[in-house]
Amino acid sequence: MTEIKEVSVIGLGYIGLPTAAILAANGIRVHGVDVNERNVVAINNGEVPFVEPELGDFVARGVEEGMLKASLEAQASDAYILAVPTPFNEDYSADLSYIEAAADGIAPLLTGDELIILESTSPPGTTEHLARYLAAARPDLEMDQLLVAHCPERVLPGYVMKELVTNDRIVGGMTPEAAELAKKLYETFCKAEILTTDAITAEMSKLVENSYRDVNIAFANELSTISDKLGINVWELIELANHHPRVNILQPGPGVGGHCIAVDPWFIVAAAPEESQLIRQARITNDSKPRWVVSKIERQMAESNSPVVALLGLAFKKNIDDLRESPALQIALELAKKNPQTRFVISEPNVDVLPASFAHVENVELVPTAKAIEQAGTVALLVDHDEYSTIEPSQLEGKRVVDTRGQWRFISNLNLGKTEALENIHA
Ligand code: SAJ
């Protein structure tokens, strides 16, 4: 095949839908496929079922121009892009059932020379597994006829529509021919460098990028607990150390959330357990941070006379509405369940209602930020949303404060004379 005019994108989530929309904007006819009927209907109405800047315009235009159409089942196309989830099982091995279900959906449509791209973040060897799976489903086709490639995404939530165009991209083919054809397809919208390799190296590159970040955040988180023990302000410590020309320490926080960095390193650990000691330890260090923060907040609660605690932020990072694998959410839930006599007033400017995980938790309430702080004796900042930068030091006066992100680290420098409550905030 020399030219790709029609593409099916299987899985219209945080990655699949932006990819479908940007292909449609660049002259490719796109069939979007998703198992969620509500999302299919919304997309065909030109709406986006989640928050991502600029995506709405792309989807609305694609649908209006007839270049993007969503449905529940795949349609015959020149190329198929699989962008379905790859969660991990209890033993941290990857659950490939969504990939296999997507393969089941496209297998009957194949004629033999289509390009099949796996975008889902996957353990090493998954692209080959997909190729063999499809070959087994279609023994009438020659296996080496199928053009299968892995093209992991690297976009940052909140900047997806920009980064799809500007980020360099890695394309790994089961064969050089598959890699070249996939490169050609991505060139329709990606203006940065597109680097070709084999499928397993492409799989590992994605996992390594996120593990690199996880290990570096674990280092920062470890520094925060060490600093707490030694009575050092970790934010000042990191700022000073980063003045070294070859040092760039990341920021500590309440833990690592999201569906990528907290997940992907486990795929490397599962593939080479003996050799992945550092990567495994980084996961353990970051995963243990929320519990450490819970005990930190509880210590402040014990010092306060008030039965009300304000928790600021539930999202997994700043200025988004995504609560998946959020350490802030985990901390809020654990605190509320462990302390039924305490009332937790929660601020999250990016959502209208508390998530379902709080369904049977009685002592929590979603309230505007200023109101939450006003009522509380203890205030814990869990996410560094921009809104929290506007809080005046006077609003925190006399309260016990835990700042897990260092957003208020300069308040003690304001010489409030009320820094007592801020003394133990090196979370
Ligand atoms: N975090 C810290 N301290 C820091 C940086 C981040 O505690 O200094 C925390 C955040 O608060 C958050 C978590 O880490 O809870 C992850 O946030 P993030 O902004 O580092 O990354 P994600 O998960 O939004 O997106 C990552 C990106 N990967 C890398 O930067 C290597 C993105 O480019 C990937 O496309 C994405 O994972 C993905 O889909 O894999």
Short mmCIF file of C-alpha atoms and ligand atoms in Angstrom, two decimals:
data_model
loop_
_atom_site.label_atom_id
_atom_site.label_comp_id
_atom_site.label_asym_id
_atom_site.label_seq_id
_atom_site.Cartn_x
_atom_site.Cartn_y
_atom_site.Cartn_z
CA MET A 1 0.00 0.00 0.00
CA THR A 2 1.41 3.41 -0.86
CA GLU A 3 -1.17 5.86 0.39
CA ILE A 4 -3.35 5.82 3.48
CA LYS A 5 -6.64 7.64 2.98
CA GLU A 6 -8.84 6.00 5.57
CA VAL A 7 -8.00 5.07 9.18
CA SER A 8 -9.91 3.37 11.98
CA VAL A 9 -8.92 4.48 15.47
CA ILE A 10 -9.96 1.90 18.05
CA GLY A 11 -10.44 3.42 21.51
CA LEU A 12 -11.54 7.06 21.70
CA GLY A 13 -10.04 8.01 25.04
CA TYR A 14 -7.45 10.58 26.10
CA ILE A 15 -5.12 9.50 23.28
CA GLY A 16 -7.32 7.88 20.64
CA LEU A 17 -9.74 10.78 20.25
CA PRO A 18 -7.08 13.50 19.86
CA THR A 19 -5.23 11.28 17.35
CA ALA A 20 -8.46 10.63 15.42
CA ALA A 21 -9.31 14.34 15.43
CA ILE A 22 -5.88 15.49 14.25
CA LEU A 23 -5.78 12.90 11.45
CA ALA A 24 -9.22 14.10 10.33
CA ALA A 25 -7.96 17.70 10.35
CA ASN A 26 -5.15 16.64 8.03
CA GLY A 27 -7.17 15.07 5.26
CA ILE A 28 -7.52 11.48 6.50
CA ARG A 29 -11.02 10.00 6.70
CA VAL A 30 -11.33 8.62 10.22
CA HIS A 31 -13.64 5.99 11.67
CA GLY A 32 -13.49 6.31 15.44
CA VAL A 33 -14.46 3.18 17.35
CA ASP A 34 -15.38 2.89 21.01
CA VAL A 35 -17.31 0.44 23.19
CA ASN A 36 -18.91 3.29 25.16
CA GLU A 37 -22.13 4.18 23.34
CA ARG A 38 -22.58 7.46 25.22
CA ASN A 39 -19.15 8.64 24.09
CA VAL A 40 -19.86 7.59 20.49
CA VAL A 41 -23.07 9.63 20.49
CA ALA A 42 -21.33 12.63 22.09
CA ILE A 43 -18.48 12.57 19.57
CA ASN A 44 -20.88 12.37 16.62
CA ASN A 45 -22.52 15.49 18.06
CA GLY A 46 -19.13 17.17 17.95
CA GLU A 47 -18.64 16.96 21.73
CA VAL A 48 -15.69 15.74 23.80
CA PRO A 49 -16.47 13.57 26.85
CA PHE A 50 -13.46 14.84 28.90
CA VAL A 51 -11.46 18.03 29.46
CA GLU A 52 -8.63 18.69 26.98
CA PRO A 53 -7.94 22.19 25.65
CA GLU A 54 -8.56 22.75 21.90
CA LEU A 55 -9.74 19.17 21.32
CA GLY A 56 -13.39 20.26 21.20
CA ASP A 57 -12.80 22.49 18.17
CA PHE A 58 -10.95 19.74 16.31
CA VAL A 59 -13.68 17.15 16.99
CA ALA A 60 -16.51 19.54 16.09
CA ARG A 61 -14.80 20.50 12.82
CA GLY A 62 -13.93 16.89 11.92
CA VAL A 63 -17.54 15.76 12.43
CA GLU A 64 -18.97 18.78 10.60
CA GLU A 65 -16.72 18.24 7.58
CA GLY A 66 -17.62 14.54 7.48
CA MET A 67 -13.99 13.48 8.08
CA LEU A 68 -14.60 12.01 11.55
CA LYS A 69 -17.36 9.61 12.46
CA ALA A 70 -17.61 7.47 15.58
CA SER A 71 -19.26 4.07 15.84
CA LEU A 72 -19.33 0.97 18.01
CA GLU A 73 -17.67 -1.26 15.43
CA ALA A 74 -14.58 -0.98 13.25
CA GLN A 75 -14.95 -0.29 9.52
CA ALA A 76 -12.70 -1.57 6.75
CA SER A 77 -9.79 0.91 6.43
CA ASP A 78 -6.28 1.28 5.00
CA ALA A 79 -4.85 1.48 8.51
CA TYR A 80 -5.94 0.70 12.06
CA ILE A 81 -4.66 2.47 15.15
CA LEU A 82 -5.25 0.69 18.47
CA ALA A 83 -5.38 3.14 21.38
CA VAL A 84 -7.01 1.04 24.08
CA PRO A 85 -6.03 0.79 27.76
CA THR A 86 -3.36 -1.62 29.03
CA PRO A 87 -3.98 -1.77 32.79
CA PHE A 88 -1.96 -4.06 35.01
CA ASN A 89 -3.17 -7.15 36.85
CA GLU A 90 -2.74 -7.68 40.59
CA ASP A 91 0.70 -9.22 40.03
CA TYR A 92 1.66 -6.16 37.90
CA SER A 93 1.65 -8.13 34.66
CA ALA A 94 -0.12 -6.29 31.85
CA ASP A 95 -3.72 -7.02 31.02
CA LEU A 96 -3.75 -7.34 27.22
CA SER A 97 -7.45 -8.18 26.99
CA TYR A 98 -8.40 -4.76 25.55
CA ILE A 99 -5.76 -5.10 22.83
CA GLU A 100 -6.98 -8.61 22.01
CA ALA A 101 -10.61 -7.44 21.93
CA ALA A 102 -9.63 -4.64 19.53
CA ALA A 103 -7.76 -7.19 17.39
CA ASP A 104 -10.86 -9.42 17.36
CA GLY A 105 -12.82 -6.42 16.04
CA ILE A 106 -10.51 -5.72 13.11
CA ALA A 107 -9.36 -9.26 12.19
CA PRO A 108 -12.42 -10.08 10.03
CA LEU A 109 -11.94 -6.84 8.06
CA LEU A 110 -8.33 -7.45 7.02
CA THR A 111 -7.46 -8.20 3.41
CA GLY A 112 -3.72 -8.51 3.93
CA ASP A 113 -1.83 -5.31 3.20
CA GLU A 114 -3.24 -2.98 5.85
CA LEU A 115 -1.10 -1.12 8.36
CA ILE A 116 -1.88 -1.97 11.98
CA ILE A 117 -0.49 0.38 14.62
CA LEU A 118 -0.46 -0.28 18.33
CA GLU A 119 -0.38 3.03 20.23
CA SER A 120 -1.26 1.68 23.66
CA THR A 121 1.63 1.70 26.11
CA SER A 122 2.65 -1.96 26.21
CA PRO A 123 5.16 -4.36 27.78
CA PRO A 124 8.05 -5.43 25.56
CA GLY A 125 6.88 -8.04 23.05
CA THR A 126 3.24 -6.91 22.85
CA THR A 127 3.41 -5.72 19.23
CA GLU A 128 4.74 -9.13 18.22
CA HIS A 129 2.00 -10.74 20.30
CA LEU A 130 -0.56 -8.63 18.42
CA ALA A 131 0.90 -9.63 15.05
CA ARG A 132 0.77 -13.33 15.98
CA TYR A 133 -2.73 -12.94 17.42
CA LEU A 134 -3.99 -11.43 14.18
CA ALA A 135 -2.19 -14.06 12.12
CA ALA A 136 -3.84 -16.80 14.20
CA ALA A 137 -7.24 -15.17 13.71
CA ARG A 138 -6.68 -14.99 9.96
CA PRO A 139 -4.70 -18.08 8.89
CA ASP A 140 -5.80 -17.36 5.31
CA LEU A 141 -3.49 -14.30 5.28
CA GLU A 142 0.29 -14.65 5.16
CA MET A 143 1.64 -13.46 8.54
CA ASP A 144 4.54 -11.60 6.95
CA GLN A 145 2.09 -9.69 4.78
CA LEU A 146 0.68 -7.86 7.78
CA LEU A 147 2.31 -4.49 8.42
CA VAL A 148 2.35 -4.10 12.20
CA ALA A 149 4.03 -1.26 14.09
CA HIS A 150 4.18 0.32 17.53
CA CYS A 151 3.97 4.12 17.81
CA PRO A 152 3.78 5.14 21.46
CA GLU A 153 2.47 8.59 22.30
CA ARG A 154 4.28 11.08 24.54
CA VAL A 155 1.73 13.86 24.89
CA LEU A 156 1.20 15.63 28.20
CA PRO A 157 -2.45 15.88 29.31
CA GLY A 158 -3.49 19.51 29.00
CA TYR A 159 -1.19 20.11 25.99
CA VAL A 160 -2.18 17.17 23.81
CA MET A 161 -3.24 19.02 20.65
CA LYS A 162 0.03 20.98 20.60
CA GLU A 163 2.32 18.12 21.56
CA LEU A 164 0.85 15.78 18.92
CA VAL A 165 2.32 18.18 16.39
CA THR A 166 5.53 19.29 18.12
CA ASN A 167 6.84 16.20 19.99
CA ASP A 168 9.39 13.95 18.29
CA ARG A 169 7.90 10.54 17.77
CA ILE A 170 9.25 6.99 17.81
CA VAL A 171 7.89 4.44 15.36
CA GLY A 172 8.88 0.80 15.76
CA GLY A 173 7.98 -1.69 13.06
CA MET A 174 7.79 -5.47 13.08
CA THR A 175 9.46 -4.92 9.71
CA PRO A 176 11.26 -1.83 8.31
CA GLU A 177 8.46 -1.55 5.73
CA ALA A 178 5.82 -1.30 8.50
CA ALA A 179 7.87 1.38 10.30
CA GLU A 180 8.26 3.43 7.11
CA LEU A 181 4.56 3.30 6.29
CA ALA A 182 3.60 4.25 9.86
CA LYS A 183 6.10 7.13 9.70
CA LYS A 184 4.38 8.36 6.55
CA LEU A 185 1.01 8.33 8.27
CA TYR A 186 2.27 10.27 11.32
CA GLU A 187 3.96 12.79 9.03
CA THR A 188 0.52 13.97 7.99
CA PHE A 189 0.21 15.84 11.32
CA CYS A 190 3.49 15.53 13.26
CA LYS A 191 5.90 18.32 12.33
CA ALA A 192 8.74 17.10 14.57
CA GLU A 193 11.27 14.33 13.97
CA ILE A 194 9.89 10.82 13.49
CA LEU A 195 12.49 8.21 14.37
CA THR A 196 12.14 4.64 13.19
CA THR A 197 13.30 1.49 15.01
CA ASP A 198 12.07 -2.04 15.70
CA ALA A 199 8.88 -2.69 17.67
CA ILE A 200 10.41 -3.90 20.95
CA THR A 201 12.79 -0.91 21.18
CA ALA A 202 9.87 1.44 20.59
CA GLU A 203 7.90 -0.33 23.34
CA MET A 204 10.81 -0.01 25.75
CA SER A 205 11.50 3.63 24.88
CA LYS A 206 8.03 4.63 26.03
CA LEU A 207 8.35 2.66 29.27
CA VAL A 208 11.84 4.00 29.90
CA GLU A 209 10.75 7.64 29.48
CA ASN A 210 8.07 7.29 32.14
CA SER A 211 10.32 5.23 34.43
CA TYR A 212 13.00 7.90 34.15
CA ARG A 213 10.50 10.43 35.46
CA ASP A 214 9.25 8.07 38.16
CA VAL A 215 12.78 7.38 39.45
CA ASN A 216 13.55 11.10 39.52
CA ILE A 217 10.33 11.95 41.37
CA ALA A 218 11.10 9.13 43.84
CA PHE A 219 14.45 10.79 44.52
CA ALA A 220 12.67 14.08 45.26
CA ASN A 221 10.11 12.31 47.45
CA GLU A 222 12.86 10.55 49.38
CA LEU A 223 14.58 13.90 49.92
CA SER A 224 11.34 15.28 51.36
CA THR A 225 11.08 12.56 54.02
CA ILE A 226 14.81 12.84 54.83
CA SER A 227 14.46 16.63 55.10
CA ASP A 228 11.45 16.28 57.35
CA LYS A 229 13.46 14.09 59.72
CA LEU A 230 16.40 16.51 59.71
CA GLY A 231 14.27 19.66 60.05
CA ILE A 232 15.30 21.04 56.66
CA ASN A 233 13.00 22.85 54.22
CA VAL A 234 13.08 20.52 51.21
CA TRP A 235 11.93 23.19 48.74
CA GLU A 236 14.79 25.46 49.67
CA LEU A 237 17.19 22.49 49.63
CA ILE A 238 16.21 21.50 46.07
CA GLU A 239 16.24 25.06 44.84
CA LEU A 240 19.77 25.51 46.14
CA ALA A 241 21.04 22.16 44.81
CA ASN A 242 19.56 22.94 41.39
CA HIS A 243 21.90 25.91 41.09
CA HIS A 244 24.58 23.34 40.26
CA PRO A 245 24.91 23.34 36.45
CA ARG A 246 24.43 19.57 36.17
CA VAL A 247 21.76 19.03 38.85
CA ASN A 248 18.04 19.24 38.15
CA ILE A 249 16.03 17.66 40.94
CA LEU A 250 12.26 17.37 40.41
CA GLN A 251 9.62 18.39 42.94
CA PRO A 252 8.38 16.20 45.78
CA GLY A 253 4.66 15.80 46.24
CA PRO A 254 2.00 13.60 47.84
CA GLY A 255 2.82 10.70 45.48
CA VAL A 256 2.74 9.94 41.76
CA GLY A 257 -0.61 9.71 40.04
CA GLY A 258 -2.06 9.36 36.57
CA HIS A 259 -2.38 6.28 34.45
CA CYS A 260 1.12 6.34 32.90
CA ILE A 261 4.00 7.06 35.25
CA ALA A 262 2.43 5.07 38.10
CA VAL A 263 1.83 2.09 35.79
CA ASP A 264 4.44 1.82 33.04
CA PRO A 265 7.53 1.08 35.19
CA TRP A 266 5.86 -2.12 36.39
CA PHE A 267 5.91 -3.44 32.82
CA ILE A 268 9.71 -3.22 32.86
CA VAL A 269 9.88 -4.83 36.30
CA ALA A 270 7.63 -7.67 35.10
CA ALA A 271 9.81 -8.23 32.02
CA ALA A 272 13.14 -8.28 33.90
CA PRO A 273 12.46 -8.55 37.67
CA GLU A 274 16.01 -9.28 38.82
CA GLU A 275 17.54 -6.46 36.82
CA SER A 276 14.96 -3.74 37.67
CA GLN A 277 15.81 -3.10 41.34
CA LEU A 278 15.98 0.70 41.09
CA ILE A 279 12.86 0.99 38.96
CA ARG A 280 10.91 -1.22 41.39
CA GLN A 281 12.12 0.73 44.43
CA ALA A 282 11.09 4.03 42.81
CA ARG A 283 7.55 2.69 42.43
CA ILE A 284 7.52 1.54 46.06
CA THR A 285 8.89 4.89 47.27
CA ASN A 286 6.34 6.91 45.31
CA ASP A 287 3.45 4.61 46.21
CA SER A 288 4.25 4.90 49.92
CA LYS A 289 4.15 8.71 49.90
CA PRO A 290 0.35 9.13 50.25
CA ARG A 291 0.37 7.08 53.48
CA TRP A 292 3.19 9.22 54.83
CA VAL A 293 1.18 12.35 54.04
CA VAL A 294 -1.89 10.90 55.76
CA SER A 295 0.04 10.45 59.01
CA LYS A 296 1.51 13.93 58.62
CA ILE A 297 -1.97 15.46 58.33
CA GLU A 298 -3.23 13.36 61.23
CA ARG A 299 -0.44 14.68 63.43
CA GLN A 300 -1.54 18.25 62.64
CA MET A 301 -5.18 17.33 63.23
CA ALA A 302 -4.24 16.08 66.70
CA GLU A 303 -2.66 19.47 67.48
CA SER A 304 -5.74 21.39 66.36
CA ASN A 305 -8.88 21.93 68.43
CA SER A 306 -11.11 22.06 65.38
CA PRO A 307 -13.03 18.99 64.13
CA VAL A 308 -12.91 20.31 60.55
CA VAL A 309 -10.10 19.66 58.06
CA ALA A 310 -9.79 21.31 54.65
CA LEU A 311 -8.25 19.24 51.85
CA LEU A 312 -7.30 21.26 48.79
CA GLY A 313 -7.27 19.38 45.48
CA LEU A 314 -8.20 15.86 44.37
CA ALA A 315 -6.78 15.69 40.81
CA PHE A 316 -3.59 13.75 40.07
CA LYS A 317 -1.81 16.96 39.13
CA LYS A 318 -2.42 20.67 38.79
CA ASN A 319 -5.10 22.37 36.70
CA ILE A 320 -6.77 19.23 35.35
CA ASP A 321 -9.94 17.32 36.25
CA ASP A 322 -8.41 13.84 35.97
CA LEU A 323 -8.69 11.91 39.23
CA ARG A 324 -7.31 8.59 37.97
CA GLU A 325 -4.71 7.03 40.30
CA SER A 326 -4.64 10.34 42.13
CA PRO A 327 -2.61 10.35 45.37
CA ALA A 328 -4.70 13.31 46.57
CA LEU A 329 -7.88 11.28 46.16
CA GLN A 330 -6.27 8.33 47.95
CA ILE A 331 -5.22 10.58 50.85
CA ALA A 332 -8.69 12.17 51.15
CA LEU A 333 -10.43 8.79 51.14
CA GLU A 334 -8.09 7.24 53.68
CA LEU A 335 -8.32 10.21 56.04
CA ALA A 336 -12.10 10.37 55.86
CA LYS A 337 -12.52 6.64 56.46
CA LYS A 338 -9.99 6.51 59.31
CA ASN A 339 -11.39 9.59 61.07
CA PRO A 340 -15.20 9.35 61.04
CA GLN A 341 -15.56 12.01 63.77
CA THR A 342 -13.76 14.62 61.67
CA ARG A 343 -15.49 16.58 58.92
CA PHE A 344 -13.46 16.94 55.72
CA VAL A 345 -14.28 19.93 53.54
CA ILE A 346 -12.76 19.30 50.13
CA SER A 347 -11.95 21.82 47.43
CA GLU A 348 -11.49 20.73 43.81
CA PRO A 349 -12.14 23.63 41.42
CA ASN A 350 -12.17 21.33 38.37
CA VAL A 351 -15.08 19.04 39.32
CA ASP A 352 -18.72 19.68 40.24
CA VAL A 353 -19.33 16.61 42.40
CA LEU A 354 -17.22 14.28 44.49
CA PRO A 355 -16.31 11.06 42.65
CA ALA A 356 -18.22 7.81 43.22
CA SER A 357 -15.49 6.45 45.51
CA PHE A 358 -16.89 8.75 48.23
CA ALA A 359 -20.40 7.29 47.82
CA HIS A 360 -20.62 5.76 51.32
CA VAL A 361 -18.36 8.24 53.05
CA GLU A 362 -20.55 10.57 55.13
CA ASN A 363 -18.01 13.00 56.60
CA VAL A 364 -16.91 14.66 53.35
CA GLU A 365 -18.25 17.64 51.44
CA LEU A 366 -17.16 19.45 48.27
CA VAL A 367 -17.02 23.20 48.94
CA PRO A 368 -15.41 26.27 47.36
CA THR A 369 -11.78 26.82 48.39
CA ALA A 370 -12.16 29.94 50.53
CA LYS A 371 -15.09 28.43 52.40
CA ALA A 372 -13.18 25.21 53.05
CA ILE A 373 -10.21 27.07 54.52
CA GLU A 374 -12.39 29.37 56.59
CA GLN A 375 -14.14 26.49 58.36
CA ALA A 376 -11.08 24.35 59.04
CA GLY A 377 -8.54 24.13 61.83
CA THR A 378 -6.15 22.10 59.66
CA VAL A 379 -5.55 22.86 55.98
CA ALA A 380 -3.76 20.37 53.70
CA LEU A 381 -2.78 21.41 50.19
CA LEU A 382 -2.69 18.25 48.06
CA VAL A 383 -2.59 19.64 44.50
CA ASP A 384 -0.87 22.83 43.29
CA HIS A 385 -3.81 24.17 41.28
CA ASP A 386 -3.25 27.80 40.20
CA GLU A 387 -6.28 28.85 42.23
CA TYR A 388 -4.43 28.05 45.47
CA SER A 389 -1.66 30.54 44.70
CA THR A 390 -4.12 33.36 45.26
CA ILE A 391 -4.77 32.37 48.87
CA GLU A 392 -3.72 35.15 51.23
CA PRO A 393 -1.47 34.30 54.17
CA SER A 394 -4.10 35.90 56.44
CA GLN A 395 -6.58 33.18 55.40
CA LEU A 396 -4.24 30.56 56.91
CA GLU A 397 -3.51 32.45 60.09
CA GLY A 398 -3.81 30.35 63.24
CA LYS A 399 -4.43 27.14 61.29
CA ARG A 400 -2.33 23.97 61.15
CA VAL A 401 -1.03 23.70 57.59
CA VAL A 402 0.40 20.83 55.56
CA ASP A 403 1.65 21.85 52.12
CA THR A 404 2.54 18.73 50.13
CA ARG A 405 3.54 20.66 46.98
CA GLY A 406 5.50 23.58 48.38
CA GLN A 407 3.07 26.03 46.80
CA TRP A 408 2.95 28.11 49.96
CA ARG A 409 6.61 27.73 50.80
CA PHE A 410 7.22 31.45 50.81
CA ILE A 411 4.49 32.20 53.32
CA SER A 412 6.78 31.59 56.29
CA ASN A 413 9.16 34.16 54.77
CA LEU A 414 6.44 36.78 55.09
CA ASN A 415 7.24 36.98 58.78
CA LEU A 416 3.67 36.38 59.81
CA GLY A 417 4.56 35.53 63.33
CA LYS A 418 2.23 32.57 62.84
CA THR A 419 4.70 30.17 61.35
CA GLU A 420 4.29 27.70 64.17
CA ALA A 421 1.69 25.79 62.17
CA LEU A 422 3.90 25.92 59.13
CA GLU A 423 6.90 24.46 60.82
CA ASN A 424 6.20 20.88 59.85
CA ILE A 425 5.23 21.35 56.26
CA HIS A 426 8.08 19.63 54.51
CA ALA A 427 5.72 16.95 53.20
N1 SAJ B 1 4.98 14.84 39.79
C1 SAJ B 1 5.66 15.13 40.97
N2 SAJ B 1 6.80 15.90 40.90
C2 SAJ B 1 7.28 16.38 39.72
C3 SAJ B 1 6.59 16.06 38.51
C4 SAJ B 1 5.43 15.29 38.59
O1 SAJ B 1 5.25 14.72 42.06
O2 SAJ B 1 8.30 17.08 39.76
C5 SAJ B 1 3.75 14.01 39.84
C6 SAJ B 1 2.50 14.73 39.33
O3 SAJ B 1 1.93 15.52 40.32
C7 SAJ B 1 1.63 13.57 38.92
C8 SAJ B 1 2.63 12.53 38.41
O4 SAJ B 1 3.90 12.92 38.95
O5 SAJ B 1 0.95 13.02 40.04
C9 SAJ B 1 2.73 12.46 36.88
O6 SAJ B 1 2.67 13.76 36.31
P1 SAJ B 1 3.56 14.21 35.06
O7 SAJ B 1 3.21 15.60 34.75
O8 SAJ B 1 4.99 13.93 35.35
O9 SAJ B 1 3.19 13.21 33.90
P2 SAJ B 1 1.81 12.68 33.21
O10 SAJ B 1 1.45 11.39 33.87
O11 SAJ B 1 0.77 13.72 33.13
O12 SAJ B 1 2.34 12.41 31.71
C10 SAJ B 1 3.46 11.56 31.50
C11 SAJ B 1 4.47 12.29 30.58
N3 SAJ B 1 5.70 11.55 30.56
C12 SAJ B 1 6.92 12.14 30.80
O13 SAJ B 1 7.02 13.31 31.10
C13 SAJ B 1 8.14 11.28 30.67
C14 SAJ B 1 3.87 12.40 29.18
O14 SAJ B 1 4.82 12.96 28.28
C15 SAJ B 1 3.42 11.02 28.68
O15 SAJ B 1 2.82 11.10 27.39
C16 SAJ B 1 2.39 10.49 29.64
O16 SAJ B 1 3.02 10.35 30.93
C17 SAJ B 1 1.90 9.15 29.13
O17 SAJ B 1 0.78 9.11 28.57
O18 SAJ B 1 2.63 8.16 29.22
#
